[in-house]
mmCIF file of C-alpha atoms in Angstrom:
data_model
loop_
_atom_site.group_PDB
_atom_site.id
_atom_site.type_symbol
_atom_site.label_atom_id
_atom_site.label_comp_id
_atom_site.label_asym_id
_atom_site.label_seq_id
_atom_site.Cartn_x
_atom_site.Cartn_y
_atom_site.Cartn_z
ATOM 1 C CA MET A 27 97.292 98.408 111.502
ATOM 2 C CA ILE A 28 95.639 96.208 108.867
ATOM 3 C CA ALA A 29 92.564 97.984 107.498
ATOM 4 C CA VAL A 30 91.700 95.416 104.804
ATOM 5 C CA GLU A 31 92.629 91.738 104.618
ATOM 6 C CA GLU A 32 91.644 89.273 101.906
ATOM 7 C CA ASN A 33 92.767 85.687 102.374
ATOM 8 C CA PRO A 34 90.710 83.672 99.873
ATOM 9 C CA GLN A 35 92.569 80.387 100.465
ATOM 10 C CA GLY A 36 92.304 80.748 104.236
ATOM 11 C CA VAL A 37 96.057 80.525 104.807
ATOM 12 C CA GLN A 38 96.785 80.118 108.531
ATOM 13 C CA GLN A 39 100.416 79.023 108.839
ATOM 14 C CA VAL A 40 103.302 78.837 106.355
ATOM 15 C CA ASP A 41 107.027 78.230 106.047
ATOM 16 C CA ILE A 42 107.739 81.072 103.605
ATOM 17 C CA VAL A 43 106.241 84.516 103.067
ATOM 18 C CA VAL A 44 107.134 86.638 100.055
ATOM 19 C CA ALA A 45 105.815 90.187 100.454
ATOM 20 C CA ILE A 46 105.393 92.830 97.764
ATOM 21 C CA PRO A 47 104.686 96.364 99.091
ATOM 22 C CA THR A 48 102.765 98.549 96.643
ATOM 23 C CA PHE A 49 101.054 101.809 95.908
ATOM 24 C CA ASN A 50 99.483 101.949 92.433
ATOM 25 C CA GLU A 51 101.667 99.181 90.975
ATOM 26 C CA ALA A 52 99.121 97.498 88.682
ATOM 27 C CA ALA A 53 101.553 97.743 85.773
ATOM 28 C CA PHE A 54 104.169 95.657 87.576
ATOM 29 C CA ILE A 55 102.790 93.470 90.359
ATOM 30 C CA GLY A 56 101.291 90.737 88.172
ATOM 31 C CA ARG A 57 104.614 89.873 86.574
ATOM 32 C CA VAL A 58 106.493 90.004 89.886
ATOM 33 C CA ALA A 59 103.935 87.732 91.593
ATOM 34 C CA GLU A 60 104.183 85.207 88.731
ATOM 35 C CA ILE A 61 107.999 85.125 88.832
ATOM 36 C CA VAL A 62 107.983 84.782 92.607
ATOM 37 C CA GLY A 63 105.541 81.888 92.240
ATOM 38 C CA GLN A 64 107.852 80.209 89.743
ATOM 39 C CA GLY A 65 110.786 80.603 92.109
ATOM 40 C CA LEU A 66 108.883 79.172 95.062
ATOM 41 C CA ARG A 67 107.592 76.170 93.111
ATOM 42 C CA ALA A 68 110.978 75.431 91.529
ATOM 43 C CA HIS A 69 113.112 75.723 94.662
ATOM 44 C CA TYR A 70 110.767 75.134 97.612
ATOM 45 C CA PRO A 71 108.014 72.850 96.305
ATOM 46 C CA ASP A 72 107.641 71.031 99.630
ATOM 47 C CA ARG A 73 107.356 74.136 101.793
ATOM 48 C CA LEU A 74 104.093 75.951 102.480
ATOM 49 C CA SER A 75 104.347 79.399 100.931
ATOM 50 C CA VAL A 76 102.222 82.514 100.514
ATOM 51 C CA ILE A 77 102.635 85.724 98.541
ATOM 52 C CA ILE A 78 101.374 88.819 100.338
ATOM 53 C CA ASN A 79 100.572 92.120 98.650
ATOM 54 C CA CYS A 80 100.973 94.897 101.257
ATOM 55 C CA ASP A 81 99.167 97.818 99.659
ATOM 56 C CA ASN A 82 98.504 101.513 100.352
ATOM 57 C CA ALA A 83 94.869 101.373 99.190
ATOM 58 C CA SER A 84 95.840 101.628 95.521
ATOM 59 C CA MET A 85 93.248 103.046 93.129
ATOM 60 C CA ASP A 86 94.672 101.631 89.875
ATOM 61 C CA GLY A 87 93.577 98.012 90.230
ATOM 62 C CA THR A 88 96.725 96.697 91.910
ATOM 63 C CA ARG A 89 94.670 94.286 94.024
ATOM 64 C CA ASP A 90 92.853 92.792 91.033
ATOM 65 C CA VAL A 91 96.037 92.324 89.010
ATOM 66 C CA PHE A 92 97.672 90.664 92.014
ATOM 67 C CA PHE A 93 94.882 88.118 92.439
ATOM 68 C CA HIS A 94 94.741 87.427 88.681
ATOM 69 C CA ALA A 95 98.472 86.697 88.397
ATOM 70 C CA LEU A 96 99.180 83.275 86.878
ATOM 71 C CA THR A 97 100.500 81.340 89.847
ATOM 72 C CA ASP A 98 99.034 78.646 92.080
ATOM 73 C CA VAL A 99 100.858 79.919 95.171
ATOM 74 C CA PRO A 100 98.270 81.127 97.734
ATOM 75 C CA ARG A 101 97.925 84.879 98.071
ATOM 76 C CA ILE A 102 96.879 87.362 100.745
ATOM 77 C CA TYR A 103 96.043 91.017 100.151
ATOM 78 C CA LEU A 104 96.538 93.565 102.940
ATOM 79 C CA SER A 105 95.825 97.283 102.773
ATOM 80 C CA THR A 106 96.302 100.312 104.979
ATOM 81 C CA GLU A 107 93.609 102.921 105.472
ATOM 82 C CA PRO A 108 93.214 105.107 102.343
ATOM 83 C CA HIS A 109 94.917 108.095 103.980
ATOM 84 C CA ARG A 110 98.036 106.184 105.085
ATOM 85 C CA ARG A 111 100.976 106.236 102.717
ATOM 86 C CA GLY A 112 104.487 104.915 102.765
ATOM 87 C CA LYS A 113 106.371 101.663 102.465
ATOM 88 C CA GLY A 114 106.879 101.609 106.216
ATOM 89 C CA ALA A 115 103.124 101.622 106.769
ATOM 90 C CA ASN A 116 102.856 98.674 104.365
ATOM 91 C CA LEU A 117 105.500 96.681 106.178
ATOM 92 C CA ARG A 118 104.042 97.419 109.601
ATOM 93 C CA MET A 119 100.968 95.502 108.438
ATOM 94 C CA LEU A 120 103.217 92.726 107.203
ATOM 95 C CA PHE A 121 104.957 92.376 110.568
ATOM 96 C CA GLU A 122 101.561 92.025 112.251
ATOM 97 C CA LYS A 123 100.466 89.351 109.799
ATOM 98 C CA ILE A 124 103.743 87.449 110.076
ATOM 99 C CA THR A 125 103.303 87.048 113.826
ATOM 100 C CA ALA A 126 100.096 85.145 113.043
ATOM 101 C CA LEU A 127 101.436 83.093 110.103
ATOM 102 C CA ASN A 128 104.630 82.122 111.973
ATOM 103 C CA PRO A 129 106.842 81.536 108.900
ATOM 104 C CA HIS A 130 110.470 80.510 109.087
ATOM 105 C CA ALA A 131 111.557 82.901 106.324
ATOM 106 C CA VAL A 132 110.267 86.173 104.889
ATOM 107 C CA LEU A 133 111.322 87.854 101.646
ATOM 108 C CA ILE A 134 110.417 91.423 100.693
ATOM 109 C CA LEU A 135 110.705 92.431 97.028
ATOM 110 C CA GLU A 136 109.779 95.757 95.485
ATOM 111 C CA ALA A 137 107.040 95.582 92.872
ATOM 112 C CA ASP A 138 108.716 97.375 89.972
ATOM 113 C CA ILE A 139 111.801 95.168 89.483
ATOM 114 C CA THR A 140 111.903 94.593 85.732
ATOM 115 C CA ASN A 141 114.733 92.023 85.617
ATOM 116 C CA LEU A 142 113.546 89.796 88.455
ATOM 117 C CA THR A 143 114.086 86.078 87.825
ATOM 118 C CA PRO A 144 112.892 82.990 89.758
ATOM 119 C CA MET A 145 116.479 82.472 90.942
ATOM 120 C CA TRP A 146 116.324 85.588 93.095
ATOM 121 C CA VAL A 147 113.932 83.772 95.446
ATOM 122 C CA PRO A 148 116.492 81.194 96.685
ATOM 123 C CA LEU A 149 119.312 83.744 96.554
ATOM 124 C CA PHE A 150 117.479 85.693 99.250
ATOM 125 C CA LEU A 151 115.851 82.831 101.158
ATOM 126 C CA GLU A 152 118.552 80.186 101.241
ATOM 127 C CA PRO A 153 120.774 82.165 103.672
ATOM 128 C CA ILE A 154 117.838 82.209 106.113
ATOM 129 C CA PHE A 155 117.551 78.414 105.937
ATOM 130 C CA ARG A 156 121.308 78.196 106.518
ATOM 131 C CA GLY A 157 121.362 80.279 109.700
ATOM 132 C CA ALA A 158 121.078 83.960 108.761
ATOM 133 C CA ALA A 159 118.566 86.162 110.550
ATOM 134 C CA TYR A 160 118.656 89.129 108.167
ATOM 135 C CA VAL A 161 119.795 89.219 104.528
ATOM 136 C CA THR A 162 120.525 92.210 102.324
ATOM 137 C CA PRO A 163 121.357 92.022 98.605
ATOM 138 C CA LEU A 164 124.537 92.931 96.809
ATOM 139 C CA TYR A 165 123.363 94.172 93.428
ATOM 140 C CA MET A 166 125.785 95.115 90.690
ATOM 141 C CA ARG A 167 125.711 98.904 90.714
ATOM 142 C CA HIS A 168 127.252 101.663 88.678
ATOM 143 C CA LYS A 169 129.600 103.818 90.733
ATOM 144 C CA TYR A 170 127.118 106.735 90.588
ATOM 145 C CA GLU A 171 124.029 104.724 91.464
ATOM 146 C CA SER A 172 122.662 105.102 95.002
ATOM 147 C CA THR A 173 125.083 107.819 96.089
ATOM 148 C CA LEU A 174 122.964 108.379 99.213
ATOM 149 C CA THR A 175 123.945 104.879 100.292
ATOM 150 C CA SER A 176 127.602 105.289 99.356
ATOM 151 C CA ALA A 177 128.003 108.723 100.922
ATOM 152 C CA ILE A 178 125.894 108.446 104.083
ATOM 153 C CA VAL A 179 124.003 105.248 104.846
ATOM 154 C CA TYR A 180 126.784 102.708 104.402
ATOM 155 C CA PRO A 181 129.585 104.683 106.123
ATOM 156 C CA MET A 182 127.346 105.706 109.025
ATOM 157 C CA LEU A 183 125.787 102.303 109.710
ATOM 158 C CA ARG A 184 129.167 100.624 109.377
ATOM 159 C CA CYS A 185 130.976 102.897 111.826
ATOM 160 C CA LEU A 186 128.040 102.987 114.256
ATOM 161 C CA TYR A 187 127.117 99.328 114.472
ATOM 162 C CA GLY A 188 130.306 97.615 113.383
ATOM 163 C CA ARG A 189 129.141 95.500 110.450
ATOM 164 C CA ARG A 190 129.968 95.957 106.760
ATOM 165 C CA VAL A 191 126.603 95.820 105.009
ATOM 166 C CA ARG A 192 127.084 97.543 101.665
ATOM 167 C CA GLN A 193 123.480 97.998 100.491
ATOM 168 C CA PRO A 194 121.362 98.079 103.670
ATOM 169 C CA ASP A 195 118.681 100.266 102.056
ATOM 170 C CA ALA A 196 118.402 98.471 98.712
ATOM 171 C CA GLY A 197 114.632 98.092 99.126
ATOM 172 C CA ASP A 198 114.653 94.285 99.181
ATOM 173 C CA CYS A 199 115.639 91.968 102.024
ATOM 174 C CA ALA A 200 114.912 88.660 103.722
ATOM 175 C CA PHE A 201 114.652 87.886 107.408
ATOM 176 C CA ARG A 202 113.840 85.110 109.815
ATOM 177 C CA GLY A 203 110.159 85.072 110.676
ATOM 178 C CA ASP A 204 110.644 85.558 114.397
ATOM 179 C CA MET A 205 112.264 88.944 113.745
ATOM 180 C CA ALA A 206 108.838 90.402 112.898
ATOM 181 C CA ALA A 207 107.955 90.602 116.580
ATOM 182 C CA GLY A 208 111.222 92.432 117.171
ATOM 183 C CA PHE A 209 110.427 94.936 114.436
ATOM 184 C CA LEU A 210 107.034 95.601 116.026
ATOM 185 C CA LYS A 211 108.635 96.339 119.398
ATOM 186 C CA ALA A 212 111.760 98.154 118.161
ATOM 187 C CA ALA A 213 112.522 101.733 119.138
ATOM 188 C CA ALA A 214 112.508 104.877 116.997
ATOM 189 C CA TRP A 215 109.436 104.134 114.856
ATOM 190 C CA SER A 216 108.342 107.452 113.337
ATOM 191 C CA GLU A 217 106.644 109.136 110.393
ATOM 192 C CA ALA A 218 109.985 108.985 108.593
ATOM 193 C CA VAL A 219 110.100 105.216 109.043
ATOM 194 C CA GLU A 220 106.499 104.922 107.845
ATOM 195 C CA GLY A 221 107.672 106.690 104.702
ATOM 196 C CA SER A 222 110.930 105.861 102.937
ATOM 197 C CA GLY A 223 113.113 105.438 106.017
ATOM 198 C CA ILE A 224 111.919 101.884 106.642
ATOM 199 C CA ASP A 225 114.815 100.092 104.906
ATOM 200 C CA VAL A 226 117.488 101.901 106.921
ATOM 201 C CA TRP A 227 115.457 101.411 110.097
ATOM 202 C CA MET A 228 115.085 97.644 109.560
ATOM 203 C CA ALA A 229 118.804 97.298 108.910
ATOM 204 C CA GLY A 230 119.519 99.229 112.105
ATOM 205 C CA VAL A 231 117.209 96.981 114.112
ATOM 206 C CA ALA A 232 118.917 93.892 112.693
ATOM 207 C CA LEU A 233 122.409 95.225 113.340
ATOM 208 C CA THR A 234 121.659 96.172 116.951
ATOM 209 C CA SER A 235 119.925 92.853 117.683
ATOM 210 C CA ARG A 236 123.227 90.996 117.293
ATOM 211 C CA ALA A 237 121.459 88.535 115.014
ATOM 212 C CA PRO A 238 123.443 86.965 112.125
ATOM 213 C CA VAL A 239 123.387 89.379 109.161
ATOM 214 C CA TRP A 240 124.368 88.102 105.721
ATOM 215 C CA GLN A 241 124.704 89.611 102.271
ATOM 216 C CA THR A 242 123.608 87.702 99.174
ATOM 217 C CA ILE A 243 125.310 88.352 95.852
ATOM 218 C CA ILE A 244 122.600 88.709 93.225
ATOM 219 C CA GLY A 245 125.050 88.963 90.345
ATOM 220 C CA ALA A 246 122.908 91.426 88.415
ATOM 221 C CA PRO A 247 121.901 95.054 88.667
ATOM 222 C CA LYS A 248 118.478 95.841 90.021
ATOM 223 C CA LYS A 249 116.504 97.332 87.166
ATOM 224 C CA HIS A 250 113.241 99.150 87.766
ATOM 225 C CA ARG A 251 111.209 101.975 86.361
ATOM 226 C CA PRO A 252 113.385 104.920 85.329
ATOM 227 C CA LYS A 253 113.955 107.307 88.227
ATOM 228 C CA ASP A 254 115.985 110.496 88.507
ATOM 229 C CA PRO A 255 117.762 110.054 91.864
ATOM 230 C CA PHE A 256 117.727 113.801 92.502
ATOM 231 C CA THR A 257 114.146 114.673 91.423
ATOM 232 C CA GLN A 258 112.443 113.663 94.676
ATOM 233 C CA LEU A 259 115.535 113.837 96.822
ATOM 234 C CA GLY A 260 114.002 116.036 99.520
ATOM 235 C CA SER A 261 111.455 113.694 101.124
ATOM 236 C CA ARG A 262 113.513 110.513 100.759
ATOM 237 C CA PHE A 263 116.616 112.259 102.092
ATOM 238 C CA ARG A 264 114.770 113.588 105.143
ATOM 239 C CA HIS A 265 113.175 110.220 105.888
ATOM 240 C CA VAL A 266 116.419 108.263 105.591
ATOM 241 C CA LEU A 267 118.439 110.709 107.689
ATOM 242 C CA ALA A 268 115.710 111.067 110.321
ATOM 243 C CA ALA A 269 115.449 107.280 110.654
ATOM 244 C CA LEU A 270 119.230 107.026 110.928
ATOM 245 C CA PHE A 271 119.576 109.809 113.513
ATOM 246 C CA ASP A 272 116.575 108.651 115.572
ATOM 247 C CA GLN A 273 118.101 105.197 115.858
ATOM 248 C CA MET A 274 121.414 106.721 116.902
ATOM 249 C CA GLU A 275 119.603 108.260 119.861
ATOM 250 C CA ALA A 276 117.786 105.027 120.714
ATOM 251 C CA HIS A 277 120.900 102.843 120.470
ATOM 252 C CA ALA A 278 123.617 105.188 121.750
ATOM 253 C CA ASP A 279 124.697 102.768 124.469
ATOM 254 C CA PHE A 280 125.234 100.123 121.786
ATOM 255 C CA TRP A 281 127.181 102.086 119.168
ATOM 256 C CA LYS A 282 129.395 103.935 121.656
ATOM 257 C CA ARG A 283 130.958 100.584 122.551
ATOM 258 C CA VAL A 284 131.651 99.615 118.926
ATOM 259 C CA LYS A 285 135.253 100.349 117.925
ATOM 260 C CA TRP A 286 135.754 98.911 114.442
ATOM 261 C CA SER A 287 133.710 97.095 111.810
ATOM 262 C CA LYS A 288 133.714 93.441 110.829
ATOM 263 C CA PRO A 289 132.771 91.839 107.504
ATOM 264 C CA THR A 290 129.497 89.974 107.113
ATOM 265 C CA ALA A 291 128.945 86.530 105.647
ATOM 266 C CA LEU A 292 128.546 86.439 101.863
ATOM 267 C CA PHE A 293 126.232 84.015 100.074
ATOM 268 C CA ASN A 294 126.550 82.960 96.400
ATOM 269 C CA LEU A 295 130.258 83.758 96.100
ATOM 270 C CA ASP A 296 130.575 81.061 93.445
ATOM 271 C CA GLY A 297 127.391 82.051 91.644
ATOM 272 C CA GLN A 298 126.644 83.104 88.126
ATOM 273 C CA GLU A 299 128.727 85.554 86.139
ATOM 274 C CA MET A 300 128.201 89.195 86.997
ATOM 275 C CA ASP A 301 126.237 91.460 84.695
ATOM 276 C CA SER A 302 127.498 94.953 83.944
ATOM 277 C CA PRO A 303 125.485 97.677 85.679
ATOM 278 C CA PRO A 304 123.700 100.190 83.467
ATOM 279 C CA LEU A 305 125.293 103.587 82.950
ATOM 280 C CA VAL A 306 124.273 106.296 85.401
ATOM 281 C CA GLU A 307 124.848 109.872 84.324
ATOM 282 C CA ILE A 308 125.103 112.739 86.804
ATOM 283 C CA ASN A 309 125.048 116.428 85.927
ATOM 284 C CA ALA A 310 127.839 117.273 88.343
ATOM 285 C CA MET A 311 128.025 120.925 87.285
ATOM 286 C CA ARG A 312 124.357 121.398 88.183
ATOM 287 C CA LEU A 313 124.848 119.671 91.534
ATOM 288 C CA HIS A 314 127.848 121.925 92.174
ATOM 289 C CA GLN A 315 125.662 124.946 91.555
ATOM 290 C CA ARG A 316 123.075 123.647 94.013
ATOM 291 C CA PHE A 317 125.849 123.159 96.571
ATOM 292 C CA LEU A 318 126.906 126.782 96.196
ATOM 293 C CA GLU A 319 123.303 127.988 96.360
ATOM 294 C CA GLY A 320 122.968 126.229 99.693
ATOM 295 C CA PHE A 321 125.244 128.777 101.352
ATOM 296 C CA ARG A 322 122.708 131.541 100.779
ATOM 297 C CA GLU A 323 119.926 129.675 102.554
ATOM 298 C CA TYR A 324 121.678 127.534 105.133
ATOM 299 C CA GLU A 325 125.024 129.068 106.056
ATOM 300 C CA ALA A 326 123.639 130.395 109.359
ATOM 301 C CA THR A 327 122.387 126.902 110.243
ATOM 302 C CA TRP A 328 125.737 125.360 109.380
ATOM 303 C CA ARG A 329 127.600 127.868 111.552
ATOM 304 C CA GLN A 330 125.290 127.001 114.424
ATOM 305 C CA VAL A 331 125.859 123.261 114.010
ATOM 306 C CA LEU A 332 129.344 122.641 112.676
ATOM 307 C CA ASP A 333 132.644 122.781 114.500
ATOM 308 C CA SER A 334 134.640 125.890 113.531
ATOM 309 C CA VAL A 335 137.382 123.804 111.920
ATOM 310 C CA THR A 336 134.812 121.987 109.784
ATOM 311 C CA MET A 337 133.102 125.239 108.857
ATOM 312 C CA ASN A 338 136.407 126.797 107.817
ATOM 313 C CA LYS A 339 137.134 123.783 105.647
ATOM 314 C CA LEU A 340 133.677 124.101 104.106
ATOM 315 C CA GLU A 341 134.470 127.700 103.193
ATOM 316 C CA GLU A 342 137.654 126.501 101.480
ATOM 317 C CA ILE A 343 135.637 123.953 99.507
ATOM 318 C CA ARG A 344 133.165 126.676 98.513
ATOM 319 C CA ARG A 345 135.954 128.785 96.986
ATOM 320 C CA MET A 346 137.354 125.949 94.880
ATOM 321 C CA PRO A 347 136.728 126.261 91.131
ATOM 322 C CA TYR A 348 134.680 123.422 89.700
ATOM 323 C CA GLU A 349 137.655 122.003 87.801
ATOM 324 C CA GLN A 350 139.634 121.494 91.053
ATOM 325 C CA PHE A 351 136.658 120.713 93.291
ATOM 326 C CA THR A 352 137.153 118.165 96.053
ATOM 327 C CA PHE A 353 135.274 117.280 99.225
ATOM 328 C CA PRO A 354 137.578 115.460 101.688
ATOM 329 C CA SER A 355 136.087 112.425 103.414
ATOM 330 C CA GLN A 356 137.452 113.571 106.784
ATOM 331 C CA THR A 357 135.488 116.816 106.508
ATOM 332 C CA TRP A 358 132.409 114.899 105.394
ATOM 333 C CA ALA A 359 132.602 112.532 108.365
ATOM 334 C CA THR A 360 132.963 115.268 110.994
ATOM 335 C CA LEU A 361 130.208 117.249 109.279
ATOM 336 C CA LEU A 362 127.783 114.334 109.573
ATOM 337 C CA PHE A 363 128.828 113.670 113.152
ATOM 338 C CA ASP A 364 128.251 117.331 114.081
ATOM 339 C CA THR A 365 124.837 117.195 112.426
ATOM 340 C CA ALA A 366 123.857 114.023 114.278
ATOM 341 C CA CYS A 367 124.784 115.656 117.588
ATOM 342 C CA ALA A 368 122.788 118.778 116.738
ATOM 343 C CA TYR A 369 119.800 116.668 115.699
ATOM 344 C CA ARG A 370 119.819 115.131 119.181
ATOM 345 C CA ARG A 371 119.578 118.612 120.768
ATOM 346 C CA PHE A 372 117.109 120.211 118.349
ATOM 347 C CA THR A 373 113.324 120.470 118.513
ATOM 348 C CA ALA A 374 111.156 118.768 115.878
ATOM 349 C CA ALA A 375 110.807 122.003 113.857
ATOM 350 C CA GLU A 376 114.544 122.680 114.041
ATOM 351 C CA ARG A 377 115.305 119.134 112.967
ATOM 352 C CA GLU A 378 113.377 119.506 109.707
ATOM 353 C CA ARG A 379 115.402 122.554 108.686
ATOM 354 C CA LEU A 380 118.604 120.844 109.799
ATOM 355 C CA LEU A 381 117.949 117.867 107.532
ATOM 356 C CA ASP A 382 117.054 120.164 104.634
ATOM 357 C CA SER A 383 120.321 122.021 105.174
ATOM 358 C CA LEU A 384 122.239 118.783 104.653
ATOM 359 C CA VAL A 385 120.940 118.327 101.099
ATOM 360 C CA PRO A 386 123.243 120.865 99.375
ATOM 361 C CA LEU A 387 126.190 119.565 101.405
ATOM 362 C CA TYR A 388 125.386 116.026 100.293
ATOM 363 C CA LEU A 389 125.208 117.218 96.688
ATOM 364 C CA GLY A 390 128.611 118.811 97.146
ATOM 365 C CA LYS A 391 129.948 115.486 98.408
ATOM 366 C CA VAL A 392 128.478 113.754 95.338
ATOM 367 C CA VAL A 393 130.293 116.247 93.110
ATOM 368 C CA GLY A 394 133.517 115.530 94.975
ATOM 369 C CA PHE A 395 132.940 111.803 94.520
ATOM 370 C CA VAL A 396 132.342 112.227 90.784
ATOM 371 C CA LYS A 397 135.445 114.360 90.366
ATOM 372 C CA ARG A 398 137.527 111.877 92.356
ATOM 373 C CA THR A 399 136.298 108.746 90.538
ATOM 374 C CA GLU A 400 135.381 109.847 86.999
ATOM 375 C CA ARG A 401 138.417 108.066 85.533
ATOM 376 C CA LEU A 402 138.178 105.051 87.823
ATOM 377 C CA SER A 403 136.541 101.707 87.158
ATOM 378 C CA VAL A 404 133.533 100.569 89.173
ATOM 379 C CA GLN A 405 135.804 98.460 91.390
ATOM 380 C CA GLN A 406 138.293 101.282 91.884
ATOM 381 C CA ALA A 407 135.453 103.623 92.844
ATOM 382 C CA GLU A 408 134.247 100.971 95.288
ATOM 383 C CA ASP A 409 137.703 100.874 96.833
ATOM 384 C CA TYR A 410 137.436 104.626 97.365
ATOM 385 C CA VAL A 411 134.104 104.148 99.167
ATOM 386 C CA GLU A 412 135.781 101.594 101.418
ATOM 387 C CA GLN A 413 138.559 104.078 102.184
ATOM 388 C CA THR A 414 135.904 106.640 103.121
ATOM 389 C CA CYS A 415 134.299 104.151 105.501
ATOM 390 C CA ALA A 416 137.673 103.559 107.155
ATOM 391 C CA ILE A 417 137.976 107.308 107.731
ATOM 392 C CA PHE A 418 134.547 107.329 109.378
ATOM 393 C CA GLU A 419 135.634 104.545 111.713
ATOM 394 C CA GLU A 420 138.915 106.267 112.557
ATOM 395 C CA SER A 421 137.023 109.493 113.293
ATOM 396 C CA LYS A 422 134.356 107.913 115.467
ATOM 397 C CA PRO A 423 135.943 109.060 118.773
ATOM 398 C CA TYR A 424 135.098 112.609 117.631
ATOM 399 C CA LEU A 425 131.417 111.617 117.559
ATOM 400 C CA VAL A 426 131.505 109.771 120.878
ATOM 401 C CA GLU A 427 133.181 112.707 122.589
ATOM 402 C CA ARG A 428 130.655 115.259 121.328
ATOM 403 C CA TRP A 429 127.481 113.176 121.633
ATOM 404 C CA PRO A 430 125.039 115.016 123.968
ATOM 405 C CA SER A 431 124.534 113.185 127.239
#
């Protein structure tokens, strides 16, 4: 629900919307709005465009910086109520506004991208004008960046819905304007989606709508404010997994019929030279310790949820010395499938503990990934991720058979 709307130019209908969701992003939003304006004027000068700031009632002057950005592209400011937080809440407002503006194409960009260039605007939008309904980016990534995507989101979405979308939760996307109404009506909206589960949820909606999904090759890493991927893992992890599992329940009839995955269309294959992704360092020994500590708190939960064969394999993994540590992808796939089935059966309170219990197991899988790929190139590590996805697809009958009716 839109609590505050400021539309000083009185924009009523447009061809293009570029949206920037924020919460206290005064340090970044001015630059992003200016670069977006440059991209729109350079590549779509004849199309009516608007830049929308979807805000969580920021207190740092985000709104003022947005309106003072040096661009002549019209702007609209939307805000949630002061007590509402989360990117999903921001985008819910956006979907409502889009249904009124009736644009052909919508682009969502996060506010803290520090290497954004005007060229990113057509890289995202041009696939929409060429027939795509939903577009996700392919950023250049280090092999240890976004391990949540590599270990869970990509393999699960791929085996469930049958499309190979490598970075479905990258935080940025484009979509055809008429999809906004579909997002507003789609199933499995929740507190998790209102938080940081929105990107996975939107990808799931797109994949189950049978609309054309494309990937656009950006040719650069996505650089933003420094973040430790494991510092605030808890809330993001719970939101992403809850959104994923809730959609599994809502779309079970769809994904049970999907046998194998298919590639998606790629845009900008002949584009600019690729930049090298920045180095990502992981303290694998510390993550291994957190994996082992998880047995003390969650072993009873795991025994309740996991198949006995999987649990026995987990005990074997626990006893491995760090130097020989490995976490087989087959075990990881059946573990996630067992958890998804248990999530379907559990109460809301039980679900929260279940998702928390997955964190140390995920960290163990990250350690296994590091140990397996530490001497591999980025491309070789990517090949290993693809092999993992193939194992998920081959193991999918296990999930279908055990899914609660």
